[in-house]
Short mmCIF file of C-alpha atoms and ligand atoms in Angstrom, two decimals:
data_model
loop_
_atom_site.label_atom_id
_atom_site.label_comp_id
_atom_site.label_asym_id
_atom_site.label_seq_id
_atom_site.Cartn_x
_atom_site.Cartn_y
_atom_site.Cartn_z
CA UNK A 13 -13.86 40.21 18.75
CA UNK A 14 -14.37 38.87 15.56
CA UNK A 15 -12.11 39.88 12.34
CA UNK A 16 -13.84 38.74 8.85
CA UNK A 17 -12.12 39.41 5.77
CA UNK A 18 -14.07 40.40 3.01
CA UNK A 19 -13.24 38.10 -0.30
CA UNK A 20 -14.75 40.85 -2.51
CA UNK A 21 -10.97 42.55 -2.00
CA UNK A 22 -9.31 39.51 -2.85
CA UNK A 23 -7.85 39.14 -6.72
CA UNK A 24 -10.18 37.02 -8.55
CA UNK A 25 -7.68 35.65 -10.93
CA UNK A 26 -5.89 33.45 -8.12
CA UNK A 27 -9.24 33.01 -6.23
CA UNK A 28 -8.33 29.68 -4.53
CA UNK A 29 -4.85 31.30 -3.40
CA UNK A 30 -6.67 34.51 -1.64
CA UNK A 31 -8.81 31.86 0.25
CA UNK A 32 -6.00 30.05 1.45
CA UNK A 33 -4.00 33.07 2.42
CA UNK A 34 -6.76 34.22 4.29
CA UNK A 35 -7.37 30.88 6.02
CA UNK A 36 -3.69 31.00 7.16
CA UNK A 37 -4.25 34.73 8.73
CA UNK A 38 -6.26 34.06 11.71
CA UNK A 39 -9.42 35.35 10.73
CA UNK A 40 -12.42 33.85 12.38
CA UNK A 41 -14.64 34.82 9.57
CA UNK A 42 -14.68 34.90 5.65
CA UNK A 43 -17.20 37.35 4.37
CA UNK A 44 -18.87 36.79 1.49
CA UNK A 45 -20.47 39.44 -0.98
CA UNK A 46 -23.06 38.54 -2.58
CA UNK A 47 -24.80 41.14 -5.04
CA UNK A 48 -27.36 40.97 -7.34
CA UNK A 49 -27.24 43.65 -9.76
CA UNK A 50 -30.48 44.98 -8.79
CA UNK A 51 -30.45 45.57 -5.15
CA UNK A 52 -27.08 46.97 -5.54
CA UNK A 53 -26.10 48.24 -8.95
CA UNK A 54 -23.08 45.75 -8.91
CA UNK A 55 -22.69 42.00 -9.31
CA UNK A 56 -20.02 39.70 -7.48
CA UNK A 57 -20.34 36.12 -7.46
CA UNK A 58 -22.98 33.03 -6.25
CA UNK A 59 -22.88 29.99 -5.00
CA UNK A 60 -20.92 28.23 -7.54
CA UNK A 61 -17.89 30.21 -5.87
CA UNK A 62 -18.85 29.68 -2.55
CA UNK A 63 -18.97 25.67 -2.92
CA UNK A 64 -15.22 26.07 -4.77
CA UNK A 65 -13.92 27.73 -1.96
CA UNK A 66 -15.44 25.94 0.91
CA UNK A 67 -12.90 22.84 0.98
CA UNK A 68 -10.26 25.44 1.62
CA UNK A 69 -11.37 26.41 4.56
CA UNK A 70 -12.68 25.69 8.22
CA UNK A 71 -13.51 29.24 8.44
CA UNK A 72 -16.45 30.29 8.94
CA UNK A 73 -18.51 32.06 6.00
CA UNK A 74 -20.96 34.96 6.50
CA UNK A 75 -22.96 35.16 3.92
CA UNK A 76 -23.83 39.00 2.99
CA UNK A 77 -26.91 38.92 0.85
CA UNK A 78 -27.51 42.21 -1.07
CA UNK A 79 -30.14 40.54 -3.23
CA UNK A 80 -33.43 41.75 -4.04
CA UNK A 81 -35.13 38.20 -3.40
CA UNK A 82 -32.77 36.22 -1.59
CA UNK A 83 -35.43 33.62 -0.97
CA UNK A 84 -34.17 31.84 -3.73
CA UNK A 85 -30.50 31.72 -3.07
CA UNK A 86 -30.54 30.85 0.73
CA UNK A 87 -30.99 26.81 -0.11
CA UNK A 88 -28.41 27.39 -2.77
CA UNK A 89 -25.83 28.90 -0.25
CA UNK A 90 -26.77 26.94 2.75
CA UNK A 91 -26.05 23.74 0.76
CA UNK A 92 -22.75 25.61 -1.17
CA UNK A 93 -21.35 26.19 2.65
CA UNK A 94 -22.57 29.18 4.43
CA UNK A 95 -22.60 29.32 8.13
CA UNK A 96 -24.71 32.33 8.52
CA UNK A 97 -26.71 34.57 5.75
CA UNK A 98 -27.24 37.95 6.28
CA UNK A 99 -30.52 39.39 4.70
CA UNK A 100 -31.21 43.45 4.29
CA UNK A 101 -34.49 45.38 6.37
CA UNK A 102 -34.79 47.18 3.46
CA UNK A 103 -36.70 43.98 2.08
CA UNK A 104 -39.61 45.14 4.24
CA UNK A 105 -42.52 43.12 5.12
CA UNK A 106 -40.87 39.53 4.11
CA UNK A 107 -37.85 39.81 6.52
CA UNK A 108 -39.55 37.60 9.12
CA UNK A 109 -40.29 34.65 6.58
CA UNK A 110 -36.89 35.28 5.30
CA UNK A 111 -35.57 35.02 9.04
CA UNK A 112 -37.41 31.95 9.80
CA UNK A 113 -36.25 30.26 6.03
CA UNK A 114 -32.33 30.84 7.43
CA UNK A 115 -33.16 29.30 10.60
CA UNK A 116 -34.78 26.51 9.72
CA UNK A 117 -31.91 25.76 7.08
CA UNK A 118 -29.91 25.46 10.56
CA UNK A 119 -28.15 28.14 9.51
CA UNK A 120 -26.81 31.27 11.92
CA UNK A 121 -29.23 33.89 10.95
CA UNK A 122 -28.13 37.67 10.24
CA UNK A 123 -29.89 40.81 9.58
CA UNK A 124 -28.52 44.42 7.44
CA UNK A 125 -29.44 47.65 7.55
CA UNK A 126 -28.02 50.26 4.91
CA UNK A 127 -26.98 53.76 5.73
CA UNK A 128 -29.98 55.90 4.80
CA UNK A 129 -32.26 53.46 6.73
CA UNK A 130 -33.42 54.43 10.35
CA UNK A 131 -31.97 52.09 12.92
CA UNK A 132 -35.52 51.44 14.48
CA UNK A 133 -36.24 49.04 11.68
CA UNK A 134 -34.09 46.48 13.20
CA UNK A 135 -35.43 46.63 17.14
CA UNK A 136 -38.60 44.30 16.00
CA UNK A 137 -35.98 41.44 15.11
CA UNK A 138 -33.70 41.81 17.60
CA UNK A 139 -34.14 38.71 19.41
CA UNK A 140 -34.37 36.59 16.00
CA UNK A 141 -31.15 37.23 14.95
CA UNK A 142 -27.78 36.18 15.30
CA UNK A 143 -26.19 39.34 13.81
CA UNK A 144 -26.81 42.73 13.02
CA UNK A 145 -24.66 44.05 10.05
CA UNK A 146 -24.92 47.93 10.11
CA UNK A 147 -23.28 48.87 6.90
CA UNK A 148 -21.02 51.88 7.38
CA UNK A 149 -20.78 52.56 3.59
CA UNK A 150 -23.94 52.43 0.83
CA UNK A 151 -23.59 48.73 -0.15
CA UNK A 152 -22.24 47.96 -3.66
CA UNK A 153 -18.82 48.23 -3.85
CA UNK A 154 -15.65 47.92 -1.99
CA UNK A 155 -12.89 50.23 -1.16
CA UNK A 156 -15.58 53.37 -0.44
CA UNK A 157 -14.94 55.91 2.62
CA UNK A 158 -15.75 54.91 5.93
CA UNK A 159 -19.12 57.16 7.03
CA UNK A 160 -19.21 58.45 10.39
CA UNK A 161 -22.87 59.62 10.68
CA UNK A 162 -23.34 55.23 10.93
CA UNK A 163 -21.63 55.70 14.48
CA UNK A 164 -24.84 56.37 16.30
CA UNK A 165 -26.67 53.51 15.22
CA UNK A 166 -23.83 50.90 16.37
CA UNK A 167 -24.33 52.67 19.73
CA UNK A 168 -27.87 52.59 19.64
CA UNK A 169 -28.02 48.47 18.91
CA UNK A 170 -24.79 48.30 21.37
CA UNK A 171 -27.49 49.94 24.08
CA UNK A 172 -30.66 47.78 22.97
CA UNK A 173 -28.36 44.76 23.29
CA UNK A 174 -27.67 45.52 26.90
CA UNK A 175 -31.07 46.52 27.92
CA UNK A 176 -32.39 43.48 26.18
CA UNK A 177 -29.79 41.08 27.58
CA UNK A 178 -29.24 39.57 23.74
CA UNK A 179 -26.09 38.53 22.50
CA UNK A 180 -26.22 39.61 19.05
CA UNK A 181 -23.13 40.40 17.24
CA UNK A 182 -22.48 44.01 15.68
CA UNK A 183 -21.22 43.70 12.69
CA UNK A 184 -19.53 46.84 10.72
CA UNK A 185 -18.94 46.50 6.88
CA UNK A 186 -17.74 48.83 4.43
CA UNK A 187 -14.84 51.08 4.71
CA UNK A 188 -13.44 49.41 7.67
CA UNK A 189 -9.55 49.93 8.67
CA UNK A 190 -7.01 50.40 11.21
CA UNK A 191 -8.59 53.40 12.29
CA UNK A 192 -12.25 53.21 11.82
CA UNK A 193 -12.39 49.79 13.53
CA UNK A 194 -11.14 50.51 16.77
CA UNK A 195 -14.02 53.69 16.08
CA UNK A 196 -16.37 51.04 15.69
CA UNK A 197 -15.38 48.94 19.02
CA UNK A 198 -15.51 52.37 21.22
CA UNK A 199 -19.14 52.22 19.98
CA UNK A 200 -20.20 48.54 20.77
CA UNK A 201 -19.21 46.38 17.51
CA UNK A 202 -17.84 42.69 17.88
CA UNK A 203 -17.54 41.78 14.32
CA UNK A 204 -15.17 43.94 11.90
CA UNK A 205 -15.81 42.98 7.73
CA UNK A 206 -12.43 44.60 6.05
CA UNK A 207 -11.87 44.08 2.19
CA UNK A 208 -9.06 46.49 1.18
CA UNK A 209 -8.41 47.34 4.45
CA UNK A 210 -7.05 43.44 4.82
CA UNK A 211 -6.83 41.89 1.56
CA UNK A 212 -4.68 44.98 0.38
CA UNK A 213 -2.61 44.68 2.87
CA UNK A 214 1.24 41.89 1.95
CA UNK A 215 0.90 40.48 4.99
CA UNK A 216 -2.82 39.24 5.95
CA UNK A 217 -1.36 37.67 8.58
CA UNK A 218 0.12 40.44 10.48
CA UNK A 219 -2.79 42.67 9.59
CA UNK A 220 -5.60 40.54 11.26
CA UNK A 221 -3.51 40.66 14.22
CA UNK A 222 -3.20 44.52 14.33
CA UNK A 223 -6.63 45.48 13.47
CA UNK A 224 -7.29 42.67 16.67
CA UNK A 225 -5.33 44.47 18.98
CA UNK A 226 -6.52 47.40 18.18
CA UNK A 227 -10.40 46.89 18.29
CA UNK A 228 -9.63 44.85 21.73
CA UNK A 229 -8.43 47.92 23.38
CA UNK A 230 -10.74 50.34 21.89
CA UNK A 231 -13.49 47.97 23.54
CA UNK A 232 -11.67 47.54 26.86
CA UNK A 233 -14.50 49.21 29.49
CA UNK A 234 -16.14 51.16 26.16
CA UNK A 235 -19.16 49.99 27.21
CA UNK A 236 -21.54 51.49 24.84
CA UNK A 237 -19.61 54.54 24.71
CA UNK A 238 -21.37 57.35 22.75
CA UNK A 239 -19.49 58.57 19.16
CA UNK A 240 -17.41 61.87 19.76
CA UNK A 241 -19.62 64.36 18.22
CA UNK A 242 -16.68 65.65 15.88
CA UNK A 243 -17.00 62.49 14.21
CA UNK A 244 -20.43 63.53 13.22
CA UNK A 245 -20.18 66.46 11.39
CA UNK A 246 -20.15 65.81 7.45
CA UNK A 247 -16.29 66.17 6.16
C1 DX5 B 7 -19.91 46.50 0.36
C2 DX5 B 7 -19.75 45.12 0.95
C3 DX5 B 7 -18.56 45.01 1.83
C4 DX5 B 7 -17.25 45.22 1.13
C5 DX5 B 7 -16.39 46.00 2.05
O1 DX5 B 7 -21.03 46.55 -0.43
O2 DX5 B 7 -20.89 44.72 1.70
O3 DX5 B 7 -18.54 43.79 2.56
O4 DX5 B 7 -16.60 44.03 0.78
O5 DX5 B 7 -15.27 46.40 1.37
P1 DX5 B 7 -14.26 47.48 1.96
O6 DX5 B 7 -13.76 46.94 3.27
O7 DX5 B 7 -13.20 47.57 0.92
O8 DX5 B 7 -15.02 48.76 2.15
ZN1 ZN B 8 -20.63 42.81 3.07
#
């Protein structure tokens, strides 16, 4: 079980500080948005801050790439310090060459998939990847409601996973808490991204520890539990 804090929470003005504090939590991960202004109406930060807060850090940085051609940032961000980058299906027919450009950068490789978009995109990459990231809010911005109808799909990958015999992670990013996580490890994920679920939380610390508790006994013999069906009625 894997908890990644997402820096996109943390308060910009003491940047360095945030890193640190989240170093000292025991998080395995640091996740890092990255968005472009045109694949997601928002922009966050590049590689500049990546590189600043690398020396802070043995963590290890996921690289979230909502960009609409990240083929000219993963050099940029492999040399700035990323240990995996995470590129959208939604990019279509280049998501192999983008694949194979991670890999051969030596970096872990990492694949997203966005609300709307049917979770049979993913099953032709399956065994190229590292990671699947099933975002479980429309990418963008933080702090945004959880949304259940995402369950399904982290069961469906949990299932292909099995029947496959891969080892991919499932990652779940965007409204991720107390509460939704452990929803998320009934269903199959390993990897939990939380911005303001962690980073507005005093104690990081103490916070990474719940939300690890809690997601290891929701997976306890979950299998690939299916979603209650309550959950999937719109609210
Ligand atoms: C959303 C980003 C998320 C974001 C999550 O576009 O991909 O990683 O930081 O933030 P919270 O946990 O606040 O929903
Ligand atoms: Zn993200």
């Amino acid at each position: 079980m894997i908890i990644a804090p997402s820096l996109l929470a943390a308060n910009f003005g003491r940047l360095t500080k945030e890193a640190q504090r989240a170093a000292r939590s025991g998080a395995d991960w640091l996740h890092l948005d990255i968005m472009d202004g045109h694949f997601v109406p928002n922009i966050s930060f590049g590689p500049a801050v990546v590189a600043t807060v690398r020396p802070l850090t043995r963590m290890f940085f996921d690289v979230h790439l909502m960009c609409s051609r990240p083929e000219i940032l993963l050099e940029p961000f492999a040399r700035a310090g990323a240990n995996q980058m995470i590129v959208h299906v939604e990019l279509g027919e280049q998501v192999t060459s983008l694949l194979w450009k991670i890999k051969s950068l030596g970096k872990k490789v990492g694949l997203a998939i966005n609300p709307p978009t049917a979770i049979g995109m993913v099953q032709p990459y399956l065994e190229q990847i590292d990671s699947l990231l099933i975002m479980t809010v429309n990418p963008g911005f933080g702090g945004q409601e959880f949304i259940h109808e995402t369950l399904p799909k982290v069961q469906q990958a949990c299932v292909w996973r099995r029947e496959k015999n891969l080892a991919f992670h499932i990652e779940v990013d965007g409204g991720i808490n107390f509460k939704t996580a452990a929803e998320c490890a009934r269903v199959g994920a390993d990897v939990f991204v939380s911005g303001t679920g962690l980073f507005g939380q005093r104690n990081l610390g103490a916070a990474v520890k719940k939300m690890r508790r809690l997601v290891e006994a929701a997976h306890l013999d979950a299998g690939c539990a299916q979603p209650p069906t309550s959950n999937l009625q719109p609210s």
